[in-house]
mmCIF file of C-alpha atoms in Angstrom:
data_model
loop_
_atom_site.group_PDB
_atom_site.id
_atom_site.type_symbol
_atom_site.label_atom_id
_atom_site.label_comp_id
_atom_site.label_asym_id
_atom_site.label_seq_id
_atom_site.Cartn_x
_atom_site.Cartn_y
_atom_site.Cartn_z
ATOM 1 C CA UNK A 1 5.397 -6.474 14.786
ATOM 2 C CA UNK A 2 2.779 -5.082 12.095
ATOM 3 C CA UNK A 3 3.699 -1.380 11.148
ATOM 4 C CA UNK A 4 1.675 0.811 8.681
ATOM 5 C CA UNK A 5 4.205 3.748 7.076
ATOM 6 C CA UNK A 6 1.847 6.405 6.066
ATOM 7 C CA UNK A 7 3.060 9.901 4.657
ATOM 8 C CA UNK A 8 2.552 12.082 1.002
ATOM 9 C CA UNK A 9 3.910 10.971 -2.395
ATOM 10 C CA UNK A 10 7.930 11.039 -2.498
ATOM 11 C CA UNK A 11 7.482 11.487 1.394
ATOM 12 C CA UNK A 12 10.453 8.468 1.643
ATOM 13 C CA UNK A 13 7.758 6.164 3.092
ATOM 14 C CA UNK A 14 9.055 2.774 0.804
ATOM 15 C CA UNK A 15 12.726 3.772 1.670
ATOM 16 C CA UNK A 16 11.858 3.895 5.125
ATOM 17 C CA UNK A 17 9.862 0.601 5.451
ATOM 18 C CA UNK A 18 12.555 -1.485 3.210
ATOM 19 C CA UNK A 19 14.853 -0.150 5.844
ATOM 20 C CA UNK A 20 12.703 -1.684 8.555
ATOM 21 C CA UNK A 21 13.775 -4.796 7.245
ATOM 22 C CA UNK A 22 17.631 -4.568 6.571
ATOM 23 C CA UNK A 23 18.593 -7.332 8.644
ATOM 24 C CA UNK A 24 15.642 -9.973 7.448
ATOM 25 C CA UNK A 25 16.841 -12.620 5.671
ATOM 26 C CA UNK A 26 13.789 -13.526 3.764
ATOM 27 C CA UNK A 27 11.130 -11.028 2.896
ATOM 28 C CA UNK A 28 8.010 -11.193 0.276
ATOM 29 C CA UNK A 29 7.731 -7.785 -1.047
ATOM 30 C CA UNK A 30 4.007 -7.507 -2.466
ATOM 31 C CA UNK A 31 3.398 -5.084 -5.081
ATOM 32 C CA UNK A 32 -0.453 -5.018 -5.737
ATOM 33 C CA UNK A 33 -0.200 -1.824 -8.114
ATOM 34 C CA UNK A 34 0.415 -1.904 -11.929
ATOM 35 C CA UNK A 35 3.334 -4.061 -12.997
ATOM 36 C CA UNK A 36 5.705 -2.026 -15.650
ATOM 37 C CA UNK A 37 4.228 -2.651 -18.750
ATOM 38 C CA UNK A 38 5.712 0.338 -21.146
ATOM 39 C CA UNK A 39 2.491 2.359 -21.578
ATOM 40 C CA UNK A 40 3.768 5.029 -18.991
ATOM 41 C CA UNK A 41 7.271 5.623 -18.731
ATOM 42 C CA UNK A 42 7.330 7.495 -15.678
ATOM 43 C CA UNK A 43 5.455 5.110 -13.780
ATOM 44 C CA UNK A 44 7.979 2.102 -15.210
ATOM 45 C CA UNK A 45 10.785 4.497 -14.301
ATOM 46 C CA UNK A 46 9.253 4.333 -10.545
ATOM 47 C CA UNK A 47 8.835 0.798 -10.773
ATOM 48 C CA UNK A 48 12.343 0.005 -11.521
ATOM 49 C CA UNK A 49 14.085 2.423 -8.967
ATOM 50 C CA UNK A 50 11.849 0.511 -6.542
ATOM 51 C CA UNK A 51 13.147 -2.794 -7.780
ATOM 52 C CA UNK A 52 16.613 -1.869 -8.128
ATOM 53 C CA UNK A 53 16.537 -1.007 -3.871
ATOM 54 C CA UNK A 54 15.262 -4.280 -3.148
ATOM 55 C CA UNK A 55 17.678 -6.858 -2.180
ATOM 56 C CA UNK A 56 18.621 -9.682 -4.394
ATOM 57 C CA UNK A 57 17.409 -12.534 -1.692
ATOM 58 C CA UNK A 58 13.718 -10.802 -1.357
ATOM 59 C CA UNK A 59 10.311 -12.133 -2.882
ATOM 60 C CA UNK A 60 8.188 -10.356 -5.071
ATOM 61 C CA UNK A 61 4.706 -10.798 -5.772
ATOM 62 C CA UNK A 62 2.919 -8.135 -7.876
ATOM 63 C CA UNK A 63 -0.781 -8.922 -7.158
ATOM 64 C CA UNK A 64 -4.172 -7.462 -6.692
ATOM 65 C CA UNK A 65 -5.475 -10.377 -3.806
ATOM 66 C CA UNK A 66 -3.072 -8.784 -1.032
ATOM 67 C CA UNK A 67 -4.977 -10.788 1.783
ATOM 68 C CA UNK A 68 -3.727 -14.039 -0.335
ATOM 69 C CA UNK A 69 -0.412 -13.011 -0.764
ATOM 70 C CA UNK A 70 0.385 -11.982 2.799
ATOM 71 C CA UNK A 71 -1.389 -14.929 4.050
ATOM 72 C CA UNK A 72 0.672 -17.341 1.688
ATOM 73 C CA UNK A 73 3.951 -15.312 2.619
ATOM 74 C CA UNK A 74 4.728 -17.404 5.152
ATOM 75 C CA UNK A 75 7.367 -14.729 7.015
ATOM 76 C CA UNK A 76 7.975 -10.907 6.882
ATOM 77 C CA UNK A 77 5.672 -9.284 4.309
ATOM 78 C CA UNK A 78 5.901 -5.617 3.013
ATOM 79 C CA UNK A 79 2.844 -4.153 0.969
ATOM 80 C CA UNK A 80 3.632 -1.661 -0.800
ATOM 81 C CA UNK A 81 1.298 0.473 -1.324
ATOM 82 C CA UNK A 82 -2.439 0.360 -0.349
ATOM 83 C CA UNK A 83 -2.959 3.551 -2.795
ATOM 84 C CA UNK A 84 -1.772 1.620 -5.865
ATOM 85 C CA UNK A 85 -3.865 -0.927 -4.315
ATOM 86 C CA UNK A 86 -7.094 0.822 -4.258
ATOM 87 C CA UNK A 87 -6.412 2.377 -7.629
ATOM 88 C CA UNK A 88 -6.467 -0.867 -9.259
ATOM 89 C CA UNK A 89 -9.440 -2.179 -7.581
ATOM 90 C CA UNK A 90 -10.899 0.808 -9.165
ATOM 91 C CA UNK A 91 -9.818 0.336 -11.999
ATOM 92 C CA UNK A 92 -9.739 -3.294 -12.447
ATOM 93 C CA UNK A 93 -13.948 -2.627 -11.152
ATOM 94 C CA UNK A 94 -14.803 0.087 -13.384
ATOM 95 C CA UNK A 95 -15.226 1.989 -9.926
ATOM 96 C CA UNK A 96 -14.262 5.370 -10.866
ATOM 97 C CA UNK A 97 -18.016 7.033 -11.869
ATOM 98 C CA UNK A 98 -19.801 4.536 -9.457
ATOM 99 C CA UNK A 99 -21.136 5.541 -6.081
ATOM 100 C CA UNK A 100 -18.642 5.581 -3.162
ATOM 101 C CA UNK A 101 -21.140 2.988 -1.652
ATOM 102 C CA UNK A 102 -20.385 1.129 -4.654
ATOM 103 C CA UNK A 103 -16.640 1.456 -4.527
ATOM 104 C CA UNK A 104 -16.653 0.616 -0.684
ATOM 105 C CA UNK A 105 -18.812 -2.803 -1.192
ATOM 106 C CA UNK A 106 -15.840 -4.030 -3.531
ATOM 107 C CA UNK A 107 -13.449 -2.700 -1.596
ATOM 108 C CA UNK A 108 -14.682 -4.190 1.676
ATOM 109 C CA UNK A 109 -14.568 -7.770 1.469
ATOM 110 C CA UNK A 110 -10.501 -7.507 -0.001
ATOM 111 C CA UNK A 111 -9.780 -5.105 2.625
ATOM 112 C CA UNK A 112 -11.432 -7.688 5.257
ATOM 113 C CA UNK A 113 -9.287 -10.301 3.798
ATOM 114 C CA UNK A 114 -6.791 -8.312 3.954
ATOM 115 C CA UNK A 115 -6.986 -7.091 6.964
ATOM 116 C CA UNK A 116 -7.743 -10.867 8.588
ATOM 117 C CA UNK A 117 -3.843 -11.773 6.932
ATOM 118 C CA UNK A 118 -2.442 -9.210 8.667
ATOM 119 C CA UNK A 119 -3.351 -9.998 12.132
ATOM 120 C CA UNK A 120 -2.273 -13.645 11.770
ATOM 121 C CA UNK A 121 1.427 -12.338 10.143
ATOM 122 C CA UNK A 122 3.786 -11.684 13.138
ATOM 123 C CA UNK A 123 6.032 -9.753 11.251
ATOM 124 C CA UNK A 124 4.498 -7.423 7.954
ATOM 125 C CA UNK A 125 4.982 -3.596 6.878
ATOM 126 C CA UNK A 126 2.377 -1.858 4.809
ATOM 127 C CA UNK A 127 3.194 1.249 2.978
ATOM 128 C CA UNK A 128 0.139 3.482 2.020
ATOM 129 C CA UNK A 129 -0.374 7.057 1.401
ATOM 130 C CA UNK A 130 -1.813 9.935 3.396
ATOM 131 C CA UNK A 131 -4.280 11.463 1.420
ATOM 132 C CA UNK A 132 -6.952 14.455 2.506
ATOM 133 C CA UNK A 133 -3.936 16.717 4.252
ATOM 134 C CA UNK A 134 -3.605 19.156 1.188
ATOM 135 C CA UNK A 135 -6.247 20.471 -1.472
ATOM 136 C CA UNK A 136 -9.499 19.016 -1.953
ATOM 137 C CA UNK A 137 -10.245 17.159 -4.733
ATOM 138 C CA UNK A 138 -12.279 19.213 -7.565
ATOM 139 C CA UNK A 139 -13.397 15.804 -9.154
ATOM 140 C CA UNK A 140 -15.828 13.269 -7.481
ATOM 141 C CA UNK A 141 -13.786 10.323 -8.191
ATOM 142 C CA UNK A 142 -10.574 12.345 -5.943
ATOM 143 C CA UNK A 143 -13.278 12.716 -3.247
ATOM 144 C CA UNK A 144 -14.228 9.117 -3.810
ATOM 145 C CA UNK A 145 -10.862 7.739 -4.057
ATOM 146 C CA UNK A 146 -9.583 9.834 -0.947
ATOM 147 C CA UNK A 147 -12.470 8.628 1.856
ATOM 148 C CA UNK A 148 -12.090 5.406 0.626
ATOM 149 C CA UNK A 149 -8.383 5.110 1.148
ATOM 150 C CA UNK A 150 -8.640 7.136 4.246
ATOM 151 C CA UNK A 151 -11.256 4.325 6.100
ATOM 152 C CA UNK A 152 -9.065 1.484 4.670
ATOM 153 C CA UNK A 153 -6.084 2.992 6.238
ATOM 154 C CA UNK A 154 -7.751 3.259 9.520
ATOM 155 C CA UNK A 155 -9.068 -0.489 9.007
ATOM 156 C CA UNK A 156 -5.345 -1.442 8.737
ATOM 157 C CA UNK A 157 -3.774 1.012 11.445
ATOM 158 C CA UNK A 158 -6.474 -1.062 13.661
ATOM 159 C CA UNK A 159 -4.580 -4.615 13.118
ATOM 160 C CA UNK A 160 -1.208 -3.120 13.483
ATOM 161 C CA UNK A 161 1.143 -2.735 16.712
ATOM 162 C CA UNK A 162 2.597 0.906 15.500
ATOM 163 C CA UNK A 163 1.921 3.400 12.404
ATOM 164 C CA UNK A 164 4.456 5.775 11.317
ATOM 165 C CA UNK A 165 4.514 9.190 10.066
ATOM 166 C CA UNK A 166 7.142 9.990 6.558
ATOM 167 C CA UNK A 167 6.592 13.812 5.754
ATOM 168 C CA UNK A 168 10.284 14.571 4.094
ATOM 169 C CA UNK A 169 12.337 11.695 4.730
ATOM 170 C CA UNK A 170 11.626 11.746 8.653
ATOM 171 C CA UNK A 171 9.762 9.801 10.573
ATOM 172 C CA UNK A 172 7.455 9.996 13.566
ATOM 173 C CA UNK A 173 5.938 7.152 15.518
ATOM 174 C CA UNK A 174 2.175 7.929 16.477
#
């Protein structure tokens, strides 16, 4: 089963997919957003609560190649989270003032790869934020950064069996 847990920021969407996998035995938890690295405190505070609810027994990878990682898994993946994802693609690209058409031709070929891991990986979980609900962005790199996570989530809701909802700790199945 391939699940996509969508939902706003502090929506419980990571609490809610680690508990989709409570009774696995082995799980690689990929983390393809910035590692802790002490430049932004509340971002390494965020970092360690998320660490601190893993369990003992479960795989990390922090990464930016996603498709390799949950290809390589080899069992139950959980991404977590396509936003961080696309933020460092943008940043690791020096995206952020380039066209969207720019920003979507590097984005395509990982989500692709991505996307291609997915459907061969019976059992994965992928965590990404719902984005476009609320205010629109006043800055072109918002817009930009808000179409282009809302096609890639469609691109992944395409290769998975079921895509739930988080909006304040509860959950609906679409």
């Amino acid at each position: 089963m391939r699940i996509l847990v969508t939902g706003g920021v502090r929506s419980g969407k990571s609490r809610h997919a680690e508990g989709l996998f409570d009774a696995a035995e082995r799980v690689t938890y990929i983390a393809p957003g910035r590692p802790a690295d002490g430049t932004d405190p509340d971002w390494d505070a965020r970092v360690a609560r998320h660490r601190s609810r893993r369990p003992a027994h479960w795989a990390t990878a922090e990464t930016h190649d996603v498709g390799a990682a949950v290809r390589d898994a080899g069992g139950p993946v959980l991404v977590d989270c396509l936003g961080t994802w696309l933020t460092a693609i943008l940043d690791r690209g020096g995206l952020w003032e380039a066209s969207t058409e720019a920003a979507a031709r590097a984005l395509d070929l990982r989500a692709e790869a991505l996307c291609t891991a997915l459907s061969a990986t019976p059992r994965a979980v992928v965590v990404t934020n719902e984005v476009g609900l609320g205010v629109v962005p006043s800055h072109r790199s918002g817009v930009m950064f808000r179409d282009l996570l809302g096609t890639l989530n469609q691109r992944v809701a395409e290769v998975c069996d079921d895509v739930h909802l988080v909006i304040a700790g509860r959950v609906l199945r679409l």
